[in-house]
Coordinates of N, CA, C and O in Angstrom, one line a residue:
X534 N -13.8 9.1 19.9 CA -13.9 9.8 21.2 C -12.5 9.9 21.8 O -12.0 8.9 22.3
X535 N -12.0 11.2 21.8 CA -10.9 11.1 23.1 C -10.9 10.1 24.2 O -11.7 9.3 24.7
X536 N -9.6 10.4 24.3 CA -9.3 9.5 25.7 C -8.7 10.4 26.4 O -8.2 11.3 25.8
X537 N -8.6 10.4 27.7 CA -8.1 11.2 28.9 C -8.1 10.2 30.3 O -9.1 9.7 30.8
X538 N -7.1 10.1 30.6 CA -7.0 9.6 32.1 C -7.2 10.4 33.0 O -6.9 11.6 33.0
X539 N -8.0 9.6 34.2 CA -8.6 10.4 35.7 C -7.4 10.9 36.1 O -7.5 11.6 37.1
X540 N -6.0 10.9 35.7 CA -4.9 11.6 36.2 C -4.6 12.8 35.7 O -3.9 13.8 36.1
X541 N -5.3 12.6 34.4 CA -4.9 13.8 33.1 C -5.9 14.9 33.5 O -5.7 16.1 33.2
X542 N -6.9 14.7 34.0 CA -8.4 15.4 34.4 C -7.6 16.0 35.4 O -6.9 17.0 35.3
X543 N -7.8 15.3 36.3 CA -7.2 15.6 37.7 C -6.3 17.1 37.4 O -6.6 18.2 37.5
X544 N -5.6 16.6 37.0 CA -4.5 17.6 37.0 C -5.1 19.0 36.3 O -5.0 20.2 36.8
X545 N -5.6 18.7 35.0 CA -6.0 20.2 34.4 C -7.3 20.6 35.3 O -7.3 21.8 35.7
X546 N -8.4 19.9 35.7 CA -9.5 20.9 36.9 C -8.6 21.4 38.4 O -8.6 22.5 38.9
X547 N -7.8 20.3 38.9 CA -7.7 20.8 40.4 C -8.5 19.9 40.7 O -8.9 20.1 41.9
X548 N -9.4 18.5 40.2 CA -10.9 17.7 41.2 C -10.7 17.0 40.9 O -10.0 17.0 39.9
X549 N -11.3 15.4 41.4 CA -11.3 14.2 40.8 C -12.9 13.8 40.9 O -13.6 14.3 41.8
X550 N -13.3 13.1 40.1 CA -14.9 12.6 40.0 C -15.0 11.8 39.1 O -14.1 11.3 38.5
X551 N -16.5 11.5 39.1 CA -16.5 10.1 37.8 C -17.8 10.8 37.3 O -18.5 11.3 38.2
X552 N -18.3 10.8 35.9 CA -19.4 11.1 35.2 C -19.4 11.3 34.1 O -18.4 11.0 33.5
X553 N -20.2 11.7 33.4 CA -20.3 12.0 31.6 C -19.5 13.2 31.6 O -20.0 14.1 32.2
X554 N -18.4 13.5 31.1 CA -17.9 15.3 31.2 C -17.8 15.5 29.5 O -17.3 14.6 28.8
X555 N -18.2 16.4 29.1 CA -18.2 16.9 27.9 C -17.0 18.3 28.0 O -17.0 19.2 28.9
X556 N -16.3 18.2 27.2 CA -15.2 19.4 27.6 C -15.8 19.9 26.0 O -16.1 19.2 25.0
X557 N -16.0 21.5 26.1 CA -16.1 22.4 24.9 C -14.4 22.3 24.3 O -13.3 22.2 24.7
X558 N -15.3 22.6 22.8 CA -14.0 22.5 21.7 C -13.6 23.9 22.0 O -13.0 24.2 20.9
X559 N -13.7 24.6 22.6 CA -12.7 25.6 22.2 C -12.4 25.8 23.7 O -11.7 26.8 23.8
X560 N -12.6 25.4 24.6 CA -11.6 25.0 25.7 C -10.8 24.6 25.6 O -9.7 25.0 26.0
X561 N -11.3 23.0 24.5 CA -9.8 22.3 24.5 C -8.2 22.7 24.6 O -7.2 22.2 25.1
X562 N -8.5 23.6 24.1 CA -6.8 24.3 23.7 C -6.6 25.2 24.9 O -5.4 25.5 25.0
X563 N -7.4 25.6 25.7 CA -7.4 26.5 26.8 C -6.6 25.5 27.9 O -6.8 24.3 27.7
X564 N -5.9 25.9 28.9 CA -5.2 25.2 30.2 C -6.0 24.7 30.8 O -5.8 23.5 31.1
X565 N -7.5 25.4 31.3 CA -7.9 24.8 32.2 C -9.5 24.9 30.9 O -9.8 25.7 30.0
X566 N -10.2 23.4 31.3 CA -11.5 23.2 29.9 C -12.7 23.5 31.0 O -12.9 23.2 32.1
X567 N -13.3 24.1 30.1 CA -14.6 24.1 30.8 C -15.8 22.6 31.2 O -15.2 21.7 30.5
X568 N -16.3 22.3 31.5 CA -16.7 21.2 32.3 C -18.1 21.2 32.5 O -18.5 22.0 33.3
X569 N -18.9 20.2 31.8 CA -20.3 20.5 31.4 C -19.8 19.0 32.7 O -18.7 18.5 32.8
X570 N -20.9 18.7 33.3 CA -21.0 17.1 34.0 C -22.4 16.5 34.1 O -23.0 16.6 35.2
X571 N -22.9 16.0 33.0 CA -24.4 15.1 32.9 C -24.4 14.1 33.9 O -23.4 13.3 33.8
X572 N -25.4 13.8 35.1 CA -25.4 12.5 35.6 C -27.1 12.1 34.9 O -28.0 12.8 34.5
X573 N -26.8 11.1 35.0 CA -28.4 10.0 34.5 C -28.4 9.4 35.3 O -27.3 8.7 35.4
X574 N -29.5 9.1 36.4 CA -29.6 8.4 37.6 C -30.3 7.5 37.2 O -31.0 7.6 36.3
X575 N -30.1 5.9 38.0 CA -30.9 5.0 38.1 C -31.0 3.9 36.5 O -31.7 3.0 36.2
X576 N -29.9 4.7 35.8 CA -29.9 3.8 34.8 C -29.1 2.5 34.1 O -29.4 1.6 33.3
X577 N -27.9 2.8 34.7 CA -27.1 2.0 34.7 C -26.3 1.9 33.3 O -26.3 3.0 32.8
X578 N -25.8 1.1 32.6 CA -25.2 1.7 31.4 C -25.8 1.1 30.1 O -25.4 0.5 29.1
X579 N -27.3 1.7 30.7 CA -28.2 1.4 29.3 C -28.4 2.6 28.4 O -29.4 3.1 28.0
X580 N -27.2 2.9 28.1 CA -27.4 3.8 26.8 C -26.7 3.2 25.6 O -26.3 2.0 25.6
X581 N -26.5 4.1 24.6 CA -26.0 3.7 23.4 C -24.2 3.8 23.6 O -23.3 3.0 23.2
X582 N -24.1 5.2 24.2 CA -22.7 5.5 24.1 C -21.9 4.2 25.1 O -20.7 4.2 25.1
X583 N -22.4 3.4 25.8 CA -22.3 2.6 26.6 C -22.3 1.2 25.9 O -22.2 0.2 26.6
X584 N -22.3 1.1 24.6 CA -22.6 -0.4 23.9 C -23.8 -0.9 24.0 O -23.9 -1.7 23.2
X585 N -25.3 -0.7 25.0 CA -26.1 -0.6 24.8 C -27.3 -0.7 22.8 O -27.6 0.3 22.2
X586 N -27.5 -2.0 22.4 CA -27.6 -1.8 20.9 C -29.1 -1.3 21.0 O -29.6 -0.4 20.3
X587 N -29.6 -2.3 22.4 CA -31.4 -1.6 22.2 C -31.7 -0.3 22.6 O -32.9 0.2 22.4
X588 N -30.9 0.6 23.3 CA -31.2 1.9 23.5 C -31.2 3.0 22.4 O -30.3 3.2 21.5
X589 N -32.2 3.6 22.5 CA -32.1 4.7 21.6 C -32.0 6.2 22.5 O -33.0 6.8 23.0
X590 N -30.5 6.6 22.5 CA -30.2 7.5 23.1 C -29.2 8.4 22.0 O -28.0 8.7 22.4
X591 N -29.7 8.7 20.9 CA -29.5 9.1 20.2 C -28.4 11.0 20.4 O -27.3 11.4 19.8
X592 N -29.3 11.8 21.5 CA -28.2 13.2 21.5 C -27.0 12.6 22.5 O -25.8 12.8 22.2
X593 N -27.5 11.9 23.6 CA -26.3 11.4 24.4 C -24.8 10.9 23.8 O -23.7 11.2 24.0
X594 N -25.6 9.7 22.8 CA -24.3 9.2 22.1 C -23.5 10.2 21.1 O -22.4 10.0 20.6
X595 N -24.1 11.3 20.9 CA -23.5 12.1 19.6 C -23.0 13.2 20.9 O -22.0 13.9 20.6
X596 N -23.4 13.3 22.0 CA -22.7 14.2 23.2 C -21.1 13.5 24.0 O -20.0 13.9 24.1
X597 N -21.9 12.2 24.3 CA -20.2 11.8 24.5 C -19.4 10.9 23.3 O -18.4 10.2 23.6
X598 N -19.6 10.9 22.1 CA -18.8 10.9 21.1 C -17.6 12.4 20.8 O -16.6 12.4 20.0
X599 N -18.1 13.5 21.4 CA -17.6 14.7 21.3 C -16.9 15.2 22.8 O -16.1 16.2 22.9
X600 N -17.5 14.3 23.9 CA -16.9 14.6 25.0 C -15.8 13.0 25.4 O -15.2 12.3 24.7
X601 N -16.1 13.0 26.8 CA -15.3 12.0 27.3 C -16.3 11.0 28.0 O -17.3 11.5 28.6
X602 N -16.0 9.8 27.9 CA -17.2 9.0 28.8 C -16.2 8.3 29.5 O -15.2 8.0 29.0
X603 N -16.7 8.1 30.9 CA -16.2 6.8 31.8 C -16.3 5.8 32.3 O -16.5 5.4 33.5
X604 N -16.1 5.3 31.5 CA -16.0 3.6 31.4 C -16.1 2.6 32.8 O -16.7 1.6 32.5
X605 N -15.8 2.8 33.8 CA -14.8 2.0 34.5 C -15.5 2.7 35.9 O -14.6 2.7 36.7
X606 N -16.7 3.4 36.3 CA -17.4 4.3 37.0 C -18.2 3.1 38.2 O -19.0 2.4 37.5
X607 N -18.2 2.9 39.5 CA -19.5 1.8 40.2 C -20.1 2.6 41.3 O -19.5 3.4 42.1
X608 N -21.2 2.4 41.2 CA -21.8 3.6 42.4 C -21.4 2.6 43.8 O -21.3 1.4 44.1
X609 N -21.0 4.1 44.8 CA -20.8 4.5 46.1 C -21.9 4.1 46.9 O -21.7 3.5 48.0
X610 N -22.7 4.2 46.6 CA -24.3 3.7 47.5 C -25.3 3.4 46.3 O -25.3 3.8 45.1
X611 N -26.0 2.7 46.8 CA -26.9 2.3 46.0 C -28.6 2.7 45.9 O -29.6 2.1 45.4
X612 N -28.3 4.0 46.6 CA -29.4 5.3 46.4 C -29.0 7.0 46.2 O -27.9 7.4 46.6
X613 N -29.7 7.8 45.7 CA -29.4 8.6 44.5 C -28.6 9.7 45.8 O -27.4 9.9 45.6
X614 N -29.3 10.4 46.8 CA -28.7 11.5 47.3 C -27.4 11.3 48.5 O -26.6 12.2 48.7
X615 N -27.2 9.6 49.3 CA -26.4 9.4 49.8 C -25.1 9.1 48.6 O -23.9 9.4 49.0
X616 N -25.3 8.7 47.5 CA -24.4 8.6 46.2 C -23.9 9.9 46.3 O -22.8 10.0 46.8
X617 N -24.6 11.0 45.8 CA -24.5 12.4 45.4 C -23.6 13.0 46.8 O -22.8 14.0 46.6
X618 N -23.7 12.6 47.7 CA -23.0 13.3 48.5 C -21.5 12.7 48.7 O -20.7 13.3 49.4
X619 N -21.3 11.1 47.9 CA -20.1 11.1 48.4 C -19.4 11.5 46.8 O -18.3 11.2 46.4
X620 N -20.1 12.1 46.2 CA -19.5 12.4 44.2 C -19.2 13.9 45.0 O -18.2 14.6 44.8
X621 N -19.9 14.2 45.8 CA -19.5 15.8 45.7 C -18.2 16.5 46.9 O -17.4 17.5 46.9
X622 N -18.5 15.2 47.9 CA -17.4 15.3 49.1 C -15.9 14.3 48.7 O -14.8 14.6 49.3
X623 N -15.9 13.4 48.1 CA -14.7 12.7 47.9 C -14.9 11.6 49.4 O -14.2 10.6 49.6
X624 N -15.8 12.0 50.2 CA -16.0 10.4 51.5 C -16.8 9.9 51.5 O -17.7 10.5 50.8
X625 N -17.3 8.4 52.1 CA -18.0 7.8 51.3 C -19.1 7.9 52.4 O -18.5 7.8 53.5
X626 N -20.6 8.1 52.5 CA -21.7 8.0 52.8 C -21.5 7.8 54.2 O -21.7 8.7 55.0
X627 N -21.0 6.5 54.5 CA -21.3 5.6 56.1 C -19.7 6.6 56.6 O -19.4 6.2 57.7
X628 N -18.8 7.5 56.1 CA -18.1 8.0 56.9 C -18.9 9.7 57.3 O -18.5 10.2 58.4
X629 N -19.7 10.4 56.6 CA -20.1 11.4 56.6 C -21.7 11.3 57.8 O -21.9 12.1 58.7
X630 N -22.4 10.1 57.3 CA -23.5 9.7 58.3 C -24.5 10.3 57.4 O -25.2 11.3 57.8
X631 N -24.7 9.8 55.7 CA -25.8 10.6 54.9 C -25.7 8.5 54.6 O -26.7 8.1 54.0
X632 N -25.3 7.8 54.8 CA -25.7 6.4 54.4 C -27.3 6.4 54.2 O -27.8 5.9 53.2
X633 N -27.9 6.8 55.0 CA -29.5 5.8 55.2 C -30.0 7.2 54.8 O -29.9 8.3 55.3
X634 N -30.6 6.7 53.5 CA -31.7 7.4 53.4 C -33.0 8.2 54.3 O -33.8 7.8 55.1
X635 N -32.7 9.6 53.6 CA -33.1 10.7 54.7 C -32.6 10.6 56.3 O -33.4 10.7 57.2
X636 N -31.7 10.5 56.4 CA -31.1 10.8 57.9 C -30.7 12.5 58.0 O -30.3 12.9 59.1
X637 N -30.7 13.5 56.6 CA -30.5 14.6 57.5 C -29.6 15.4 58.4 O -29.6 16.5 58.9
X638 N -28.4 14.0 58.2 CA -27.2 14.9 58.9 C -26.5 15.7 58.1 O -26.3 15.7 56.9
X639 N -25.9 16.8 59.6 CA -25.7 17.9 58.9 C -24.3 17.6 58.5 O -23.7 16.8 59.2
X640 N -23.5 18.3 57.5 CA -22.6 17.9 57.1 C -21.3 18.8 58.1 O -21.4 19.7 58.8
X641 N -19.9 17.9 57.7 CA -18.9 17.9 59.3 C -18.6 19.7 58.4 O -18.8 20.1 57.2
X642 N -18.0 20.4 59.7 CA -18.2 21.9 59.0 C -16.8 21.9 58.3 O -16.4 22.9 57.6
X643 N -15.8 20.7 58.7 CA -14.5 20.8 58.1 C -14.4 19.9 56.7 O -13.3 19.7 56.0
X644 N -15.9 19.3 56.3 CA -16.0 18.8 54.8 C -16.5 19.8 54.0 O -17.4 20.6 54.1
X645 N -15.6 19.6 53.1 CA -16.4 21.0 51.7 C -16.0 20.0 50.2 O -15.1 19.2 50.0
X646 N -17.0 20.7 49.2 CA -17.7 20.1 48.5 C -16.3 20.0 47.2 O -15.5 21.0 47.3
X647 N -15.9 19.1 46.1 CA -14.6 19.9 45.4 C -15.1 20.8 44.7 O -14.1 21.3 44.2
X648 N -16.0 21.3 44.4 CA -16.5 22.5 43.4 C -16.1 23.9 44.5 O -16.0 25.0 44.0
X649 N -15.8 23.7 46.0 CA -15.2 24.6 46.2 C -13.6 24.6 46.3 O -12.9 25.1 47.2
X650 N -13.2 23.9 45.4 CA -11.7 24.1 45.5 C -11.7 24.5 43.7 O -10.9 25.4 43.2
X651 N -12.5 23.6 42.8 CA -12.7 24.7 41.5 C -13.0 25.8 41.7 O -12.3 26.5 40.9
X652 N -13.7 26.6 42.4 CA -13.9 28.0 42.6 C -12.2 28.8 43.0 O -11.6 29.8 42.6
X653 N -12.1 27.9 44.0 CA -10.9 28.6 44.4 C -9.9 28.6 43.5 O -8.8 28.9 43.9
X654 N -10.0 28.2 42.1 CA -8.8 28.3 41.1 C -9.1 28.8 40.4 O -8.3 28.9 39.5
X655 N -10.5 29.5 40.5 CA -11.1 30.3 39.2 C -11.8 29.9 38.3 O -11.7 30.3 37.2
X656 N -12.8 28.7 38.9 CA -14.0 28.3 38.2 C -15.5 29.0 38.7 O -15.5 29.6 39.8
X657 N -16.5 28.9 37.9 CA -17.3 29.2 37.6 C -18.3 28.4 38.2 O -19.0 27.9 37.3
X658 N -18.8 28.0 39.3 CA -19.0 26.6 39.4 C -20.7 26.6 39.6 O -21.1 27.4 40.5
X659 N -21.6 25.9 39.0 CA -23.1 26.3 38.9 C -24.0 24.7 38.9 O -23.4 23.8 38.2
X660 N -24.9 24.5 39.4 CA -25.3 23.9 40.2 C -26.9 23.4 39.5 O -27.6 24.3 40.1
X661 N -27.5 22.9 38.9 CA -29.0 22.9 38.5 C -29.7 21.9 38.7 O -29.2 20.9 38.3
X662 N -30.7 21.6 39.2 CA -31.8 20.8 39.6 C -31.5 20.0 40.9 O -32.2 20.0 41.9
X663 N -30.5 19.4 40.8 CA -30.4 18.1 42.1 C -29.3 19.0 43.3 O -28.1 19.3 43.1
X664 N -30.3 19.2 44.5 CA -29.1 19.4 45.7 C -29.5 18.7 46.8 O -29.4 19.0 48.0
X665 N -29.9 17.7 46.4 CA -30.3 16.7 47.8 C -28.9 16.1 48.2 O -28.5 15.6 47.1
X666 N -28.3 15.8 48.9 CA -26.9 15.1 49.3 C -27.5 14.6 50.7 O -26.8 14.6 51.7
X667 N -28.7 14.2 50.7 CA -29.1 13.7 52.3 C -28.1 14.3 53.6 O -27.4 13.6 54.3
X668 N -28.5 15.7 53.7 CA -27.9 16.2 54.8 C -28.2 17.7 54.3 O -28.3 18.2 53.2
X669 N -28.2 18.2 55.8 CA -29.2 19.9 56.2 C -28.4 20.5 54.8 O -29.3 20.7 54.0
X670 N -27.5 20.7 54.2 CA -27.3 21.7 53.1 C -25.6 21.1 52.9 O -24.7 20.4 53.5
X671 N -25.6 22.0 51.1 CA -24.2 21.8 51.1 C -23.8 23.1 51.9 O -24.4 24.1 52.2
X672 N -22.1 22.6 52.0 CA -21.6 23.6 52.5 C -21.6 24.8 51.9 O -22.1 24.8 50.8
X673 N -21.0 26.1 52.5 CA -20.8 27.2 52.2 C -19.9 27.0 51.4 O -18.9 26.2 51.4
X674 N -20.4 28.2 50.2 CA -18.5 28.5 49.2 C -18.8 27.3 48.1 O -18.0 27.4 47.2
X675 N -20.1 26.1 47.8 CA -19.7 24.8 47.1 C -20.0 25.7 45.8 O -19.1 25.5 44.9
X676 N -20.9 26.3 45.4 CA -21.6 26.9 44.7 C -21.5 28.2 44.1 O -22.0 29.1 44.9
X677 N -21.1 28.7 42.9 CA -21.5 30.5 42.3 C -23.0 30.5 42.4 O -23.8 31.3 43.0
X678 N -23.5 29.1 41.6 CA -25.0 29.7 41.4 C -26.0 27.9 41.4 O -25.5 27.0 40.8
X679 N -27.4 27.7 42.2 CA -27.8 26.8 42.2 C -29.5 27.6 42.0 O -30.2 28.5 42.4
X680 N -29.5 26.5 41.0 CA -31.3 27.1 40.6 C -31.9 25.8 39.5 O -31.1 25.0 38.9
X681 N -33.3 25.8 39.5 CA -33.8 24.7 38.7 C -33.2 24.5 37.1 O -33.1 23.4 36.6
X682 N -32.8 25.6 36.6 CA -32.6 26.0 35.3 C -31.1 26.5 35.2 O -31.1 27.7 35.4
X683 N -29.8 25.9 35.1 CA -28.5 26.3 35.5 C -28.8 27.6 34.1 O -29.7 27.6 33.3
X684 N -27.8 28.5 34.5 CA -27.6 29.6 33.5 C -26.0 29.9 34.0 O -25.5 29.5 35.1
X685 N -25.4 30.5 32.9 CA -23.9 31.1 32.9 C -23.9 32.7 33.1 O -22.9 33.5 33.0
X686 N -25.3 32.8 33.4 CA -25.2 34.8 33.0 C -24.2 35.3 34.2 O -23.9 36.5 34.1
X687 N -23.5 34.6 35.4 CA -23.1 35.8 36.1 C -21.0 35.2 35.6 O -20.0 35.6 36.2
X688 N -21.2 34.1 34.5 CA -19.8 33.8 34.1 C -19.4 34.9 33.9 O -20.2 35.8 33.6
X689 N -17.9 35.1 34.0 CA -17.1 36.5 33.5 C -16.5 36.1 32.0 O -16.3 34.9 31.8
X690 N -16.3 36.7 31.5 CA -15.4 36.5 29.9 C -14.2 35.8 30.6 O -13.6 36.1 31.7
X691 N -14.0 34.7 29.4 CA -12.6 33.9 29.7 C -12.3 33.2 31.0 O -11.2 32.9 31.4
X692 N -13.7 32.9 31.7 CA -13.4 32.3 33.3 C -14.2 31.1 33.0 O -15.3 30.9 32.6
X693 N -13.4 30.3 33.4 CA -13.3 28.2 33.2 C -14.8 28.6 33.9 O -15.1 29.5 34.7
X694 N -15.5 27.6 33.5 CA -16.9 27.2 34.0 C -16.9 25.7 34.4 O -16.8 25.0 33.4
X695 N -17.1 25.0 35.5 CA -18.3 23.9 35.8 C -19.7 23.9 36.5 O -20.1 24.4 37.5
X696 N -20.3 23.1 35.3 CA -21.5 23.5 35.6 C -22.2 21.6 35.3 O -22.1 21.0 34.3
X697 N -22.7 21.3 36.4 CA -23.3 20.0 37.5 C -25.1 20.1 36.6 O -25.9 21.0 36.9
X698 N -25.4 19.1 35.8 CA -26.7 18.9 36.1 C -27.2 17.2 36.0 O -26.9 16.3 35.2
X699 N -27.9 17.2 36.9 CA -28.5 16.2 37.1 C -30.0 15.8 36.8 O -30.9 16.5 37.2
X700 N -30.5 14.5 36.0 CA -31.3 14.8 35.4 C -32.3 14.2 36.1 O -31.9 13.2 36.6
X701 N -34.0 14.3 36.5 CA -34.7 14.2 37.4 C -35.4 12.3 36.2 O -35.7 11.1 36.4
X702 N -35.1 12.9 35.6 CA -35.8 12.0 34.4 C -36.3 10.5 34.4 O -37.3 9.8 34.2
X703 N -34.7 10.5 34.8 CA -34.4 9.2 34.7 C -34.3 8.4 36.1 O -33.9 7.3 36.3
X704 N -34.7 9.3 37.0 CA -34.7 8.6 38.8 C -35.5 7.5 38.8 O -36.0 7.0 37.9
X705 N -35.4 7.3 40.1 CA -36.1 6.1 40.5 C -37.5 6.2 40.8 O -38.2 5.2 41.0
X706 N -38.1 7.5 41.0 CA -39.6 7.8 41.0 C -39.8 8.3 40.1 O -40.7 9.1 40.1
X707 N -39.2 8.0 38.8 CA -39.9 8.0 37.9 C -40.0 6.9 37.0 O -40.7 7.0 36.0
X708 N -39.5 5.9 37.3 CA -39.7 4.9 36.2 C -40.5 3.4 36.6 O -40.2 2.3 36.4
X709 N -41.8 4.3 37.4 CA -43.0 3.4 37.3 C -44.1 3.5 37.2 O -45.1 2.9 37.6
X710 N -43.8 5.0 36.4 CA -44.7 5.4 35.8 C -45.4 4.9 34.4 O -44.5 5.0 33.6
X711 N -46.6 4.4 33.7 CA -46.7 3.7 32.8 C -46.6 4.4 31.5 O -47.4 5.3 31.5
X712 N -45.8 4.5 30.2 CA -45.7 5.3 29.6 C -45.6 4.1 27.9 O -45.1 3.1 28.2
X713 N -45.9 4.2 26.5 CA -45.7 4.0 25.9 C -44.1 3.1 25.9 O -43.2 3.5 26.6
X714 N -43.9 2.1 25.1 CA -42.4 1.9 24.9 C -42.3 2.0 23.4 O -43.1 1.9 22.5
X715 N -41.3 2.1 23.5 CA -40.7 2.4 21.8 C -40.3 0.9 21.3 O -40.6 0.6 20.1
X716 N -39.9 0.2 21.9 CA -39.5 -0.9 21.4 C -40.8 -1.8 21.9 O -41.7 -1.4 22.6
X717 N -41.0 -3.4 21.3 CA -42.2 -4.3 21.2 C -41.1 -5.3 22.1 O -40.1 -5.9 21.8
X718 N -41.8 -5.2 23.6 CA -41.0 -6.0 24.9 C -41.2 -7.4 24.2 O -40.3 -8.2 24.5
X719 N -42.1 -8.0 23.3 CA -41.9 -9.3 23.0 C -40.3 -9.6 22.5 O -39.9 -10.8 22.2

């Protein structure tokens, strides 16, 4: 798996963040790489690509063996949308007033999201399933495109893409629900 320093990122997006980023191979050689960003909520680093031996997370590990994984990542709050808002603003929750769950505030009109400063460099920037950041909306400008199902159709030829998805899957309303295990808990 490559390695890349948050300094080395930094510099080729214009953003700084922490998450699974998968850079396409034929980016690579491009200036600026296109930018897939998986989050898995609520799980902590029970997968395989994580040293994880009981997990069977089999596309993940063959996804960030081909991309970059970050190691060294601790969540900001310790619930999913006041989190999300401080990954997408760079401040942290209790300075924004998204800390407590569902509070609803609206966000300061002089915070903007870094996906609008990727745009402003000529990214593509697309948005799928999760826009809760506990507060009335993201800002204007954060987004080319937000919908349940991310798509690239309105990408232009040769224009850097990030594209944000978040997976419902693995939340915290979902995992008490009773479902088969693959493994024998004895």
């Amino acid at each position: 798996m490559p390695k890349i320093t948050r300094r080395d990122w930094v510099k080729s997006s214009g953003a700084g963040a922490v998450g699974l980023m998968v850079f396409s191979r034929s980016a690579r050689a491009a200036r600026r790489p296109n930018l897939l960003w998986l989050v898995s909520e609520d799980n902590s680093p029970w997968l395989g690509c994580y040293g994880d031996e009981f997990a069977r997370t089999p596309n993940l590990d063959r996804l960030a063996g081909q991309g970059v994984v970050f190691d060294r990542a601790f969540a900001n709050c310790p619930v999913c949308a006041p989190a999300r808002s401080t990954i997408h603003t760079g401040l942290y929750a209790s300075s924004l007033g998204t800390q407590h769950m569902r509070s609803c505030s609206p966000m300061p009109d002089e915070v903007r999201f870094f996906t609008e400063h990727l745009r402003n460099s000529g990214y593509y920037c697309v948005n799928g399933n999760k826009t809760d950041y506990n507060t009335t909306g993201a800002p204007k400008g954060s987004w080319d495109e937000r919908r349940m199902t991310p798509s690239l159709k309105g990408l232009k030829s040769r224009e850097p893409f990030f594209c944000f998805i978040n997976y419902a899957v693995t939340h915290e309303s979902s995992l008490h629900k009773t479902k088969p295990t693959i493994h024998d808990p004895a």
